[in-house]
Short mmCIF file of C-alpha atoms in Angstrom, two decimals:
data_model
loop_
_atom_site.label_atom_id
_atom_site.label_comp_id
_atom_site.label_asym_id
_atom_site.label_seq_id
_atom_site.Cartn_x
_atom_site.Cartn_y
_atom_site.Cartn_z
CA UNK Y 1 66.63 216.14 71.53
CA UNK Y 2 67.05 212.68 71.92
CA UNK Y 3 69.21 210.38 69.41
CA UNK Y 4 65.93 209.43 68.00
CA UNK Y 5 64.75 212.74 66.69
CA UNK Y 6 64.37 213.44 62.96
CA UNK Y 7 66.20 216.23 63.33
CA UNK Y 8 68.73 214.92 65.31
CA UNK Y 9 68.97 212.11 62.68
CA UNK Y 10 68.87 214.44 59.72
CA UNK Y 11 71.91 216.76 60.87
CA UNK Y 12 73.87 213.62 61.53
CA UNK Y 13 73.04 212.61 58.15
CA UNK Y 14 74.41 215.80 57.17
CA UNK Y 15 77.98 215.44 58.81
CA UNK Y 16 78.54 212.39 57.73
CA UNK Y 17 77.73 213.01 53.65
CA UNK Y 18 79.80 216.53 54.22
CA UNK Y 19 82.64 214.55 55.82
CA UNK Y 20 82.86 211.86 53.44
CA UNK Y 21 82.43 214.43 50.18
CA UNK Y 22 85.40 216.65 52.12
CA UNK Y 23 87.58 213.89 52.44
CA UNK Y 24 87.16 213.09 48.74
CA UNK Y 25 87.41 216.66 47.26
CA UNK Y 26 89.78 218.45 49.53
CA UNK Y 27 91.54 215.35 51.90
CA UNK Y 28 91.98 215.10 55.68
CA UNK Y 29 93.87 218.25 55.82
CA UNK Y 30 91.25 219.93 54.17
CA UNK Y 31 88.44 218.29 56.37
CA UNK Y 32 87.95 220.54 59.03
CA UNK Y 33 85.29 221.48 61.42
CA UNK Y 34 84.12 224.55 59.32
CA UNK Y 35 84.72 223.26 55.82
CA UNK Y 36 82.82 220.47 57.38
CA UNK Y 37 79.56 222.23 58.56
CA UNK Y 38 79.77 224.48 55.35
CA UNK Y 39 79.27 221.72 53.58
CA UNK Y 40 76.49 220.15 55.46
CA UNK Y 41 74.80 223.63 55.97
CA UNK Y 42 74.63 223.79 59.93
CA UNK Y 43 76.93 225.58 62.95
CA UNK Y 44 80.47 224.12 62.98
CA UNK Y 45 79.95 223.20 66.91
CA UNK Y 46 77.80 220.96 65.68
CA UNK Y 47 80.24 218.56 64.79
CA UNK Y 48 81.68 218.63 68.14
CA UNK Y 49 77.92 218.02 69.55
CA UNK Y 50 77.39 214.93 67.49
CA UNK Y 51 80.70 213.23 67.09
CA UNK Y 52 83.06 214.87 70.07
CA UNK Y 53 85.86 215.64 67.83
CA UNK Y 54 86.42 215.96 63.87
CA UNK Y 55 88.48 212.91 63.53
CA UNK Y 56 85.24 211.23 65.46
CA UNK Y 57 83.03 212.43 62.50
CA UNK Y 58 85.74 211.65 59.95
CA UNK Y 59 86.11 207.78 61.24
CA UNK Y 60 82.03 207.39 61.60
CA UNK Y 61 82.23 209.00 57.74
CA UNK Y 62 85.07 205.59 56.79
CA UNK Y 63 82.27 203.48 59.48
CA UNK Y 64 79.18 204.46 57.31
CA UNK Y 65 80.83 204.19 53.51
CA UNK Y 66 82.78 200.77 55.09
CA UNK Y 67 79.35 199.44 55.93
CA UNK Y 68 77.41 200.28 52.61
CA UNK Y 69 79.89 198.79 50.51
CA UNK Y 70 81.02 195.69 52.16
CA UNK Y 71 77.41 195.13 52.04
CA UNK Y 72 77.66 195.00 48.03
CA UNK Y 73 80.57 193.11 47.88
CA UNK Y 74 79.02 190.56 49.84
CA UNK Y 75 76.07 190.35 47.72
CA UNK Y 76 77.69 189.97 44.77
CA UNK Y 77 80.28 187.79 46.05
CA UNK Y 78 77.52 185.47 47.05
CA UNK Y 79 76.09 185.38 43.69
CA UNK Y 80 79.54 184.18 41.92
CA UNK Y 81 80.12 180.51 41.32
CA UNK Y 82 82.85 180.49 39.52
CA UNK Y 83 86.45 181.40 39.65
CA UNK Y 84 85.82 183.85 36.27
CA UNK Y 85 82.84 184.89 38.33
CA UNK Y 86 84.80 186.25 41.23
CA UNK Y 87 87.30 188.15 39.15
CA UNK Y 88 84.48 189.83 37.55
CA UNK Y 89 82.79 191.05 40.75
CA UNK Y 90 86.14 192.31 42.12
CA UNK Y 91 85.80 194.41 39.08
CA UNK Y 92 82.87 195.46 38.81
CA UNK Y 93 83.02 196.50 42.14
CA UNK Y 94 86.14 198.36 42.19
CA UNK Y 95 84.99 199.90 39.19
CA UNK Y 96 82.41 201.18 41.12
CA UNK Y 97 84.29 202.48 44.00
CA UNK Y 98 86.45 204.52 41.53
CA UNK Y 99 83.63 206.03 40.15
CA UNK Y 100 81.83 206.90 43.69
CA UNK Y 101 85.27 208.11 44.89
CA UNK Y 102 84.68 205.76 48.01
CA UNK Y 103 87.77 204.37 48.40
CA UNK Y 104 89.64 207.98 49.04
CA UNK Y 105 87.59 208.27 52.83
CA UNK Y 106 89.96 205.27 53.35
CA UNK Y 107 92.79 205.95 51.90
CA UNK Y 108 92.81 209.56 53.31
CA UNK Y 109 92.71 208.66 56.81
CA UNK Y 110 95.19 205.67 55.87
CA UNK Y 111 97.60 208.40 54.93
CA UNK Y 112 96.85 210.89 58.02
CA UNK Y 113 96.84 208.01 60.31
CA UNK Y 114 100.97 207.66 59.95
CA UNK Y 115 101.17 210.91 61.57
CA UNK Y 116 98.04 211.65 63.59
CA UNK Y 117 97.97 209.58 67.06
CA UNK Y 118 95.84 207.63 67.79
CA UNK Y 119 94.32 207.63 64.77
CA UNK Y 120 95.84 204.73 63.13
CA UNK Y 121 95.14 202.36 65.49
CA UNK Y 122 90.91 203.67 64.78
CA UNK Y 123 91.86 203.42 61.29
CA UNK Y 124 93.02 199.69 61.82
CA UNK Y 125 90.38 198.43 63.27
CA UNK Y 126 88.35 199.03 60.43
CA UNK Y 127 90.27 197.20 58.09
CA UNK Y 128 89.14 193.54 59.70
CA UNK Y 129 85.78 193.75 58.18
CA UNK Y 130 87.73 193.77 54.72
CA UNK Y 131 90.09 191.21 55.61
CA UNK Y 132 87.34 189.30 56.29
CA UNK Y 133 85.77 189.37 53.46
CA UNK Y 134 88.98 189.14 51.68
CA UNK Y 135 89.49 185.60 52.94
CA UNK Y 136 86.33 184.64 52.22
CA UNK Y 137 86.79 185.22 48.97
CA UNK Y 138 89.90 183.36 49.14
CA UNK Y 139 88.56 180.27 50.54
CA UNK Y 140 86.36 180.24 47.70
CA UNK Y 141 88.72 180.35 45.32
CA UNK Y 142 90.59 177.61 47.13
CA UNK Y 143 87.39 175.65 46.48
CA UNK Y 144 87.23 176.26 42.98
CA UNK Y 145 91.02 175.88 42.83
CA UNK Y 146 92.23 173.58 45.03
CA UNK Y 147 95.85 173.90 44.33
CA UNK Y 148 95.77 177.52 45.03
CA UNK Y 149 94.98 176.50 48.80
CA UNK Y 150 99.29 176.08 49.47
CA UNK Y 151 99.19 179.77 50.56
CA UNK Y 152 97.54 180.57 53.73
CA UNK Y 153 93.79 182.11 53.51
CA UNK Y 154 94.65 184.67 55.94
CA UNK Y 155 98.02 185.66 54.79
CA UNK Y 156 96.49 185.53 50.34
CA UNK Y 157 93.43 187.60 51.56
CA UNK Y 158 96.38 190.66 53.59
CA UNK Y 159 97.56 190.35 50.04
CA UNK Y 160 94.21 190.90 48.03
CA UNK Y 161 93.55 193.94 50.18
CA UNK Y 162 96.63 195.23 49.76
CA UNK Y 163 96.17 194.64 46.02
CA UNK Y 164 93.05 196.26 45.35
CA UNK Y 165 93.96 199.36 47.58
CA UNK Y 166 97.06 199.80 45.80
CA UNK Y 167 94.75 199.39 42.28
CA UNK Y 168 92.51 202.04 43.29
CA UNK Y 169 95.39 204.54 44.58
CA UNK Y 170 96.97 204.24 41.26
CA UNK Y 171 93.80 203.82 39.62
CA UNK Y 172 93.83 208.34 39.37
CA UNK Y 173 97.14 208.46 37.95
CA UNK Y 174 98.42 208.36 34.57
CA UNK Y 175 97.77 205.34 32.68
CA UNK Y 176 96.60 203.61 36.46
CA UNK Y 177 92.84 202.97 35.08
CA UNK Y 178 93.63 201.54 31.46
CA UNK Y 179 96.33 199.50 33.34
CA UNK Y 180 93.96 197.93 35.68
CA UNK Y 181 91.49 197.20 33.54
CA UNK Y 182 94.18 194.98 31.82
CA UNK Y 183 95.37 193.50 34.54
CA UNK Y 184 91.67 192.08 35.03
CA UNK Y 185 91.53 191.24 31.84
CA UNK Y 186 94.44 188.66 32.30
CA UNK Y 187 92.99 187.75 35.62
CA UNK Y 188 90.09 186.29 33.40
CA UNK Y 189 92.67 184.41 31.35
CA UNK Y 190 94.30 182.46 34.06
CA UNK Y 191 90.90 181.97 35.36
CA UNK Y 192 89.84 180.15 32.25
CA UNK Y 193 93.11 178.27 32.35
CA UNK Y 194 93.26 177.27 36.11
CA UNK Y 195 89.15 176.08 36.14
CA UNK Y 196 88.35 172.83 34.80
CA UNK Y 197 86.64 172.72 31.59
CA UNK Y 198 83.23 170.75 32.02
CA UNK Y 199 83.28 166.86 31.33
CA UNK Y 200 87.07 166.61 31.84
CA UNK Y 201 89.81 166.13 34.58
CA UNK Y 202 88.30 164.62 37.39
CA UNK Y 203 84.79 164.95 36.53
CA UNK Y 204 85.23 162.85 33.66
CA UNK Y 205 86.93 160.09 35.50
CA UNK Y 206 84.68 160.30 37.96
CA UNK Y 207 82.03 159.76 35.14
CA UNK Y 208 79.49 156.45 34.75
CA UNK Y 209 80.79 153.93 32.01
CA UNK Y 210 78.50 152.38 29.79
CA UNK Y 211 78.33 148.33 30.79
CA UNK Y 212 79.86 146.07 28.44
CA UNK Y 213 77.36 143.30 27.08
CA UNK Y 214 78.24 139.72 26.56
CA UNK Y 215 77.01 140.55 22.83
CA UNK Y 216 79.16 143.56 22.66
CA UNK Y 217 82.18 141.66 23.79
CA UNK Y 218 81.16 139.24 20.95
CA UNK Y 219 81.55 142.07 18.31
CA UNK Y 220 84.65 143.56 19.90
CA UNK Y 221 86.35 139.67 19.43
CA UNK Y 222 89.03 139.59 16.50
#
């Protein structure tokens, strides 16, 4: 069969939705070769066929969730043009990774990776894609917020990563969920505080002035 096949395609399909759902429902100790092809329906040496090892399947899994939604945070990063805007698509999108359970495929290997070699170094390398797009979204905050720009892009955007991966780890526990959703909500707040309000600041300075007649001059005489 040649990588090209529909079947070929189709069981590789099927590992990587059984991997990712394994890694969300029973975690990387759970996600074995067997559990693995149970889920997906097919002989556990297939795994080893299509992907060499299970931690090969597990990190194309994080490579083909990684890719889907990166997509959608760039597409609705691109559509936000203003600081408000961009707290709100961090939201809605995280809300929406919570929901999907997408953010455990990372998280999972994040966790194995301190004591798996090798892996963390696989696991790594797909975190600069995110950091990426992380400081993109930081620049355009900067640009929105100029003052804001004092802290390097690179080194705010390690810290927005870090942020929302923390968010969504605590997101499952106790009171994590309500307590996000609040912390967004002041996000908003300082938003509103730290944007410009239309037709004042610097916009308003900037402004045309109306040109002062001789007759107006008249009428403004004592």
């Amino acid at each position: 069969m040649t990588p090209t096949d529909p079947r070929t395609a189709a069981t590789r399909r099927s590992l990587l939705d059984a991997a990712t759902d394994a890694l969300r429902e029973v975690g990387y100790a759970g996600a074995s070769a067997r559990e693995i092809a149970r889920r997906a329906g097919c002989n556990q040496a297939l795994v080893f066929y299509h992907f060499e090892s299970v931690n090969g399947l597990l990190l194309a899994a994080l490579d083909d969730v990684s890719e889907r939604r990166l997509a959608a945070y760039r597409d609705t990063l691109a559509g936000a043009r203003t600081l408000r805007e961009l707290v709100d698509t961090a939201e809605r999108v995280l809300a929406e990774d919570l929901d999907a359970g997408h953010v455990a495929v990372l998280t999972e290997l994040l966790v194995a990776a301190a004591s798996v070699p090798g892996l963390g170094v696989e696991v790594e390398s797909r975190l600069a894609p995110w950091r990426r797009l992380a400081q993109d979204a930081v620049v355009r905050a900067f640009e929105l917020v100029p003052l804001a720009a004092v802290v390097p892009a690179d080194e705010a955007a390690h810290v927005v990563v870090a942020t929302l991966l923390g968010l969504e780890l605590l997101a499952g526990v106790g009171a994590g969920r309500t307590t996000t959703d609040r912390l967004f909500t002041r996000a908003r707040t300082v938003a509103a505080l730290l944007e410009p309000v239309p037709g004042t600041g610097d916009a308003a300075d900037r402004a045309p002035r109306p040109r002062t007649t001789e007759a107006d001059a008249g009428r403004a005489a004592p």
